[in-house]
mmCIF file of C-alpha atoms in Angstrom:
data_model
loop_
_atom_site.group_PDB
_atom_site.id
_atom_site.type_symbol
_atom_site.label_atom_id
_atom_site.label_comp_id
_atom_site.label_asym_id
_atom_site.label_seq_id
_atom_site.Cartn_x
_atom_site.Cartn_y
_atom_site.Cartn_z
ATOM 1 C CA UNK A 280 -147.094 73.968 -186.804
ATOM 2 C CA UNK A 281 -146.221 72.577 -183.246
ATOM 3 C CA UNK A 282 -149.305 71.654 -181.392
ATOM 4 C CA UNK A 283 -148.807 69.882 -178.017
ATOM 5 C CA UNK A 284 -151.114 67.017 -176.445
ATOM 6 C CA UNK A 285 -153.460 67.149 -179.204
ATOM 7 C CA UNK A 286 -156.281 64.990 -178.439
ATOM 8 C CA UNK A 287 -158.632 65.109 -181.357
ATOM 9 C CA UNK A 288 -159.179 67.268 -184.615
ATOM 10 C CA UNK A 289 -161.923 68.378 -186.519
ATOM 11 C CA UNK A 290 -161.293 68.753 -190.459
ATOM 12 C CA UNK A 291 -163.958 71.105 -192.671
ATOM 13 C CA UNK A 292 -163.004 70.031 -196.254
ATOM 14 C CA UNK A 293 -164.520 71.019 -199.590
ATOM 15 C CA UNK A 294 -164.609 68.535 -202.514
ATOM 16 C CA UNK A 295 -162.313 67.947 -205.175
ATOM 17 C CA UNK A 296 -162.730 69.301 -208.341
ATOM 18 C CA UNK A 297 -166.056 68.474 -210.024
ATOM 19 C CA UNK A 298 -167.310 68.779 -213.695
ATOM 20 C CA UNK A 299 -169.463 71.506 -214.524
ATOM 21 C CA UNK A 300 -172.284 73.076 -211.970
ATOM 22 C CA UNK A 301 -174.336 75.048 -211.339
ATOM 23 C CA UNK A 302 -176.632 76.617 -208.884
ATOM 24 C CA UNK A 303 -180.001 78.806 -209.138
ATOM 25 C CA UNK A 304 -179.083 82.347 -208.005
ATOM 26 C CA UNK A 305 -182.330 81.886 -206.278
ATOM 27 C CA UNK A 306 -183.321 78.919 -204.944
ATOM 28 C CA UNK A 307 -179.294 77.441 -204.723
ATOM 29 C CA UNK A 308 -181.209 74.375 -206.049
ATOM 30 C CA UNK A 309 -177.677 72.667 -207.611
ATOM 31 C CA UNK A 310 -177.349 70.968 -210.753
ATOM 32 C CA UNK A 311 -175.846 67.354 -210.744
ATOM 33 C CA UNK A 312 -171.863 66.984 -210.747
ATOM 34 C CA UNK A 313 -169.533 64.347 -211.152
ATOM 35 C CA UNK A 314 -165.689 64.539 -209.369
ATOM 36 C CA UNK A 315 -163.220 64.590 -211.609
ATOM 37 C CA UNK A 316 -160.240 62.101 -211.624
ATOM 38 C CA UNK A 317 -157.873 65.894 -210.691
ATOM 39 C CA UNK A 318 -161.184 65.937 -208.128
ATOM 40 C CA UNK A 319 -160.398 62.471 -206.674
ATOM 41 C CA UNK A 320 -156.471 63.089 -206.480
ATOM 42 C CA UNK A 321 -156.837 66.715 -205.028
ATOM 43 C CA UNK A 322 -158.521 64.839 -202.090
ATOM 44 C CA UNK A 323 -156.315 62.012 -201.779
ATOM 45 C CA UNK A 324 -153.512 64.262 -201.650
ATOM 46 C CA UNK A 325 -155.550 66.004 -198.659
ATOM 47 C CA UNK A 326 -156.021 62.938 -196.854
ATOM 48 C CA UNK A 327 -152.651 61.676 -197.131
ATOM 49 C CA UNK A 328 -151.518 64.982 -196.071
ATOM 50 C CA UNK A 329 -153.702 64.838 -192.686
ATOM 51 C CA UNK A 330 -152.076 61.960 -192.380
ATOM 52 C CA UNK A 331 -149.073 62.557 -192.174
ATOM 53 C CA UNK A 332 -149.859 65.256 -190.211
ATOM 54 C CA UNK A 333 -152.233 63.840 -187.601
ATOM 55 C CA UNK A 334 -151.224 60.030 -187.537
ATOM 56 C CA UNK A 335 -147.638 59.846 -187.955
ATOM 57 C CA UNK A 336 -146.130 59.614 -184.494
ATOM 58 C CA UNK A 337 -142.973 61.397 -185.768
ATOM 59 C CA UNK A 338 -145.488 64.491 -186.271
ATOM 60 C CA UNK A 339 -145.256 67.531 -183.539
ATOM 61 C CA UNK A 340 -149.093 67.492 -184.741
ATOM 62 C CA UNK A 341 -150.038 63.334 -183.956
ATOM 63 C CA UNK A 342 -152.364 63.126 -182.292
ATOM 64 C CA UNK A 343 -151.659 61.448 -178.943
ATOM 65 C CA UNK A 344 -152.988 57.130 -178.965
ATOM 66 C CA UNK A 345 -154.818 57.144 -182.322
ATOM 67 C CA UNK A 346 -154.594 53.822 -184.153
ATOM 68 C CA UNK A 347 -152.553 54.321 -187.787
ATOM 69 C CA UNK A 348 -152.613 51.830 -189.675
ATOM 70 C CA UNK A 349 -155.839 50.019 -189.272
ATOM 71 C CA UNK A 350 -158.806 52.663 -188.987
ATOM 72 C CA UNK A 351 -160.777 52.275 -185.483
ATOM 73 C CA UNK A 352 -163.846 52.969 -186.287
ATOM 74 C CA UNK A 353 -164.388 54.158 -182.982
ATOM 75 C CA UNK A 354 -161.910 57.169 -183.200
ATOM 76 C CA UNK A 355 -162.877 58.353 -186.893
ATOM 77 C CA UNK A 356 -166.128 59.882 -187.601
ATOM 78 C CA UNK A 357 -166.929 61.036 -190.919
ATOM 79 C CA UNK A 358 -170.038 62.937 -192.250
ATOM 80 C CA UNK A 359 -170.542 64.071 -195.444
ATOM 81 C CA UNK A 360 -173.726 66.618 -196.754
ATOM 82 C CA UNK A 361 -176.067 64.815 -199.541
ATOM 83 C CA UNK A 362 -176.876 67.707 -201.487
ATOM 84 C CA UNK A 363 -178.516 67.906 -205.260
ATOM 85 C CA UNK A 364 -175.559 68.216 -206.400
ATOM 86 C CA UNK A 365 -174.539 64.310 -207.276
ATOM 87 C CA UNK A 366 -172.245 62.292 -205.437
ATOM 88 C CA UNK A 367 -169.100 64.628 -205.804
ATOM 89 C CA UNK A 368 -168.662 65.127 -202.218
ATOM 90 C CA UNK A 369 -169.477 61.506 -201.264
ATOM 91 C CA UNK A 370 -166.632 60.350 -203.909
ATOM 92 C CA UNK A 371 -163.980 63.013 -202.718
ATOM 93 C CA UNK A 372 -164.803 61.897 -198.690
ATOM 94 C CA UNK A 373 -164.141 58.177 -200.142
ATOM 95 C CA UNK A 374 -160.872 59.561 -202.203
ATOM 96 C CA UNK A 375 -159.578 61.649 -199.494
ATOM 97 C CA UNK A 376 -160.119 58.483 -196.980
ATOM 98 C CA UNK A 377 -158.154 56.395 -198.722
ATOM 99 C CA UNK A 378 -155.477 58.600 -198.319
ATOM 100 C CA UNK A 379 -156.093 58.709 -194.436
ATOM 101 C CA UNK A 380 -155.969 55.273 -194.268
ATOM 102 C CA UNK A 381 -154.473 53.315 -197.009
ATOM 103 C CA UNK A 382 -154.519 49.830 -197.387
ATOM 104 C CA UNK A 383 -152.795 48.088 -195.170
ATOM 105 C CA UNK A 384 -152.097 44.183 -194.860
ATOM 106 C CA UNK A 385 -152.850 44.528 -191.007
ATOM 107 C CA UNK A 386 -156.360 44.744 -192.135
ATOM 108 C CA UNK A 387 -157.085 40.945 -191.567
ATOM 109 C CA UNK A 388 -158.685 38.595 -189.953
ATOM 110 C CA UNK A 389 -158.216 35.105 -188.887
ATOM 111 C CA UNK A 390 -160.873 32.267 -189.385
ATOM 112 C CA UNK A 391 -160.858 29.412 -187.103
ATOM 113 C CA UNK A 392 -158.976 27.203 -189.146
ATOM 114 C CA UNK A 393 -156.462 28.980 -188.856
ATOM 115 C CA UNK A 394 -156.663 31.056 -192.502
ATOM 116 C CA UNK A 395 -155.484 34.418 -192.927
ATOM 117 C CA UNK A 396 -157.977 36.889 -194.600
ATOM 118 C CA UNK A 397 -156.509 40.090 -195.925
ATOM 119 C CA UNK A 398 -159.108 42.694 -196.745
ATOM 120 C CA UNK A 399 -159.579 43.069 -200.921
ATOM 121 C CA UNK A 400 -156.815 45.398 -202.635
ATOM 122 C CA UNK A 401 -153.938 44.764 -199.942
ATOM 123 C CA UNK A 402 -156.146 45.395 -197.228
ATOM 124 C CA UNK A 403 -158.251 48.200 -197.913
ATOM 125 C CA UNK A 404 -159.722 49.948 -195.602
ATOM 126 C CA UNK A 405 -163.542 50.757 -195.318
ATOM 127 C CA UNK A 406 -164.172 53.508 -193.608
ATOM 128 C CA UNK A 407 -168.011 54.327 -192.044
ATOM 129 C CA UNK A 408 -169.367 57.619 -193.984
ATOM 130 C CA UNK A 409 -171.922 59.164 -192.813
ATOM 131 C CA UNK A 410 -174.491 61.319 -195.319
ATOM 132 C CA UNK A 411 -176.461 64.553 -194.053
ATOM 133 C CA UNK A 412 -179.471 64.677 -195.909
ATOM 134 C CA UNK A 413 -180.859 68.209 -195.638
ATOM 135 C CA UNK A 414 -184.379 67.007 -195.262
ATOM 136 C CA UNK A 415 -183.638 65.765 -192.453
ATOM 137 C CA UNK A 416 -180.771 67.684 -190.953
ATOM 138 C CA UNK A 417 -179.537 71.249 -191.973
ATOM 139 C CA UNK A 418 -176.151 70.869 -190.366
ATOM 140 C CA UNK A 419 -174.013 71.146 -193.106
ATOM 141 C CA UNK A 420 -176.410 72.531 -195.580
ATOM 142 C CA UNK A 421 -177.852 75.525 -193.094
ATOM 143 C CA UNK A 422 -179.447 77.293 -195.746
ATOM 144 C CA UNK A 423 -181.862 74.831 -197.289
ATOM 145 C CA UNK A 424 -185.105 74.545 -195.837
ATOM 146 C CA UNK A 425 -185.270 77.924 -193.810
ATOM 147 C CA UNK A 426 -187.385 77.641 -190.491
ATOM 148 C CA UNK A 427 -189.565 80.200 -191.529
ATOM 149 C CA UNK A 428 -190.415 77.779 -194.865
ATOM 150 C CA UNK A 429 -193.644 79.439 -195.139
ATOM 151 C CA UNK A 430 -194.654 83.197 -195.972
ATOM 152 C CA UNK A 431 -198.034 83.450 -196.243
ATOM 153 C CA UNK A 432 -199.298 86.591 -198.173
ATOM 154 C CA UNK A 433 -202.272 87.630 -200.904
ATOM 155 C CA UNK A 434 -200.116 87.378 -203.523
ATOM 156 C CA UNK A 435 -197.740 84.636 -203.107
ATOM 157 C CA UNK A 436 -198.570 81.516 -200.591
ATOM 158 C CA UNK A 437 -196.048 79.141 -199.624
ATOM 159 C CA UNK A 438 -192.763 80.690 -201.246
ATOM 160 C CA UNK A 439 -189.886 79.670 -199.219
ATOM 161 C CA UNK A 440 -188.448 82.099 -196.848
ATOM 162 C CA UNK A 441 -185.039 81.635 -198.531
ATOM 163 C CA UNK A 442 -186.176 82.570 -201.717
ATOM 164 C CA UNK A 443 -187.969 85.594 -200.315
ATOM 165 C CA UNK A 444 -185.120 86.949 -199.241
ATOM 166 C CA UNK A 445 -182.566 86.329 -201.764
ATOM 167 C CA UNK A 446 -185.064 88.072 -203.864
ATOM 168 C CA UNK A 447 -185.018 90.601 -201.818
ATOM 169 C CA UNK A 448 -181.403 90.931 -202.088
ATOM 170 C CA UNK A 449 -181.176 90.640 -205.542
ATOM 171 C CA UNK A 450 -183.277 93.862 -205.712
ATOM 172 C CA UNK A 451 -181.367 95.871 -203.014
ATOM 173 C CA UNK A 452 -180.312 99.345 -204.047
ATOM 174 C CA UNK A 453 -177.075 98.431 -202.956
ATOM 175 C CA UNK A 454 -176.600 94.779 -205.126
ATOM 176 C CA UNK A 455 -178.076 96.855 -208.259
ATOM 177 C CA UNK A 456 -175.241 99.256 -207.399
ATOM 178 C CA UNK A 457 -172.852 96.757 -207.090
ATOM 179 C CA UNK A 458 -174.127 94.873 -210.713
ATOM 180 C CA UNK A 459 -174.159 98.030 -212.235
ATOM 181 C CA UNK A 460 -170.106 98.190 -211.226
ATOM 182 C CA UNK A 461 -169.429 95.001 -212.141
ATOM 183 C CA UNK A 462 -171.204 94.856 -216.031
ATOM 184 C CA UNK A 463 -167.885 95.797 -217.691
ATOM 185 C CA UNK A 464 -166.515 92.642 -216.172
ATOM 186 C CA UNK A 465 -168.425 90.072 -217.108
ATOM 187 C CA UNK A 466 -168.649 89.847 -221.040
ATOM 188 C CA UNK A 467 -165.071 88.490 -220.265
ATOM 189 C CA UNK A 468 -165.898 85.415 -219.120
ATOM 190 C CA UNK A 469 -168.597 84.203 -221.528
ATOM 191 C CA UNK A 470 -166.208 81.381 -222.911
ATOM 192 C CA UNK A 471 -166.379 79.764 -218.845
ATOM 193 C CA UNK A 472 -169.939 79.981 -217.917
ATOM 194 C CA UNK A 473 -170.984 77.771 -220.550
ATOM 195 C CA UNK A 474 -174.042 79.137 -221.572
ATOM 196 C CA UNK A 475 -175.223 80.786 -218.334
ATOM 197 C CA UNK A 476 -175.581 84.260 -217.937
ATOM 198 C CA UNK A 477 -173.000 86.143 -216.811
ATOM 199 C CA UNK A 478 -174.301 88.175 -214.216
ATOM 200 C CA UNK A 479 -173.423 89.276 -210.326
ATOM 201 C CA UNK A 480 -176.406 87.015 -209.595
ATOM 202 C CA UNK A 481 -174.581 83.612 -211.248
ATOM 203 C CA UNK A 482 -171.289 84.931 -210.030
#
């Protein structure tokens, strides 16, 4: 793809491959997961990709001035959603970083005597990373902690909006259709869910 005078890009990217999770059809509170070493390559390869994409000057896609072989920090910003669900996206941001920016001797420093400090592992580079916390901000997690947190009612107080309406869904004429479709299906895939029913809801 040929892009001309690109200034700046913005990458979404999902993590690498993780170990087994789940989430509540409900409440989408996630179980914990662990990336994968496949995870951890899958997002090295993606970084090293967007480099060579973004940072090579040779690329019709570099983008014009950025520094690319030591990381300026004040070019690169990285933020990364702390979920439930473990570190998984943490570890693939760091894997698919190191791709971005590999070591690279010219990460150094010299003392004032004159000594020559190469950063550990042939310069590695450490790259700032950011984590959203949805507690405190919903940006990359918009549906945890609705607005409306609070439905107030005789029967049930405090039950998050979220959950109110997913329930809602759930019981839709139309989803019930849609389940009622889809039954046939899922006795195939008992041997993958480990354990979990196998349901539209968990799908």
């Amino acid at each position: 793809m040929l892009l001309s005078n690109v200034l700046g890009v913005i990458v979404i990217a999902r993590n690498g491959d993780r170990n087994s999770y789940y989430q509540d059809p409900y409440t989408y509170a996630g179980s914990n997961a662990e990336t994968t070493v496949l995870g951890a390559v899958e997002s090295h390869q993606l970084g090293t990709t967007l480099r060579q994409t973004y940072l090579d000057p040779s690329s019709p896609s570099y983008i014009n001035g950025i520094r690319s072989d030591v990381v300026d920090n004040n070019e690169v910003k990285v933020r990364v959603k702390g979920g439930v669900e473990g570190s998984v996206v943490f570890d693939s941001a760091i894997a698919l970083l190191q791709g971005l920016f590999p070591p690279n001797p010219n990460n150094k420093i010299q003392l004032a005597n004159d000594t020559t400090i190469v950063a550990p592992l042939g310069g590695y580079q450490y790259v700032p990373v950011e984590t959203v916390e949805p507690d405190n901000d919903r940006s990359l997690e918009s549906w945890t902690d609705c607005p409306f947190s609070l439905i107030q009612s005789s029967t049930e107080i405090g039950v998050q909006a979220f959950v109110q309406h997913t329930k809602s869904f759930y019981n839709s004429e139309g989803f019930k259709k849609k389940a009622k479709d889809a039954e046939p299906f899922f006795p195939s895939l008992k041997d993958f869910v480990f354990g979990r029913p196998a349901t539209l809801e968990n799908a």
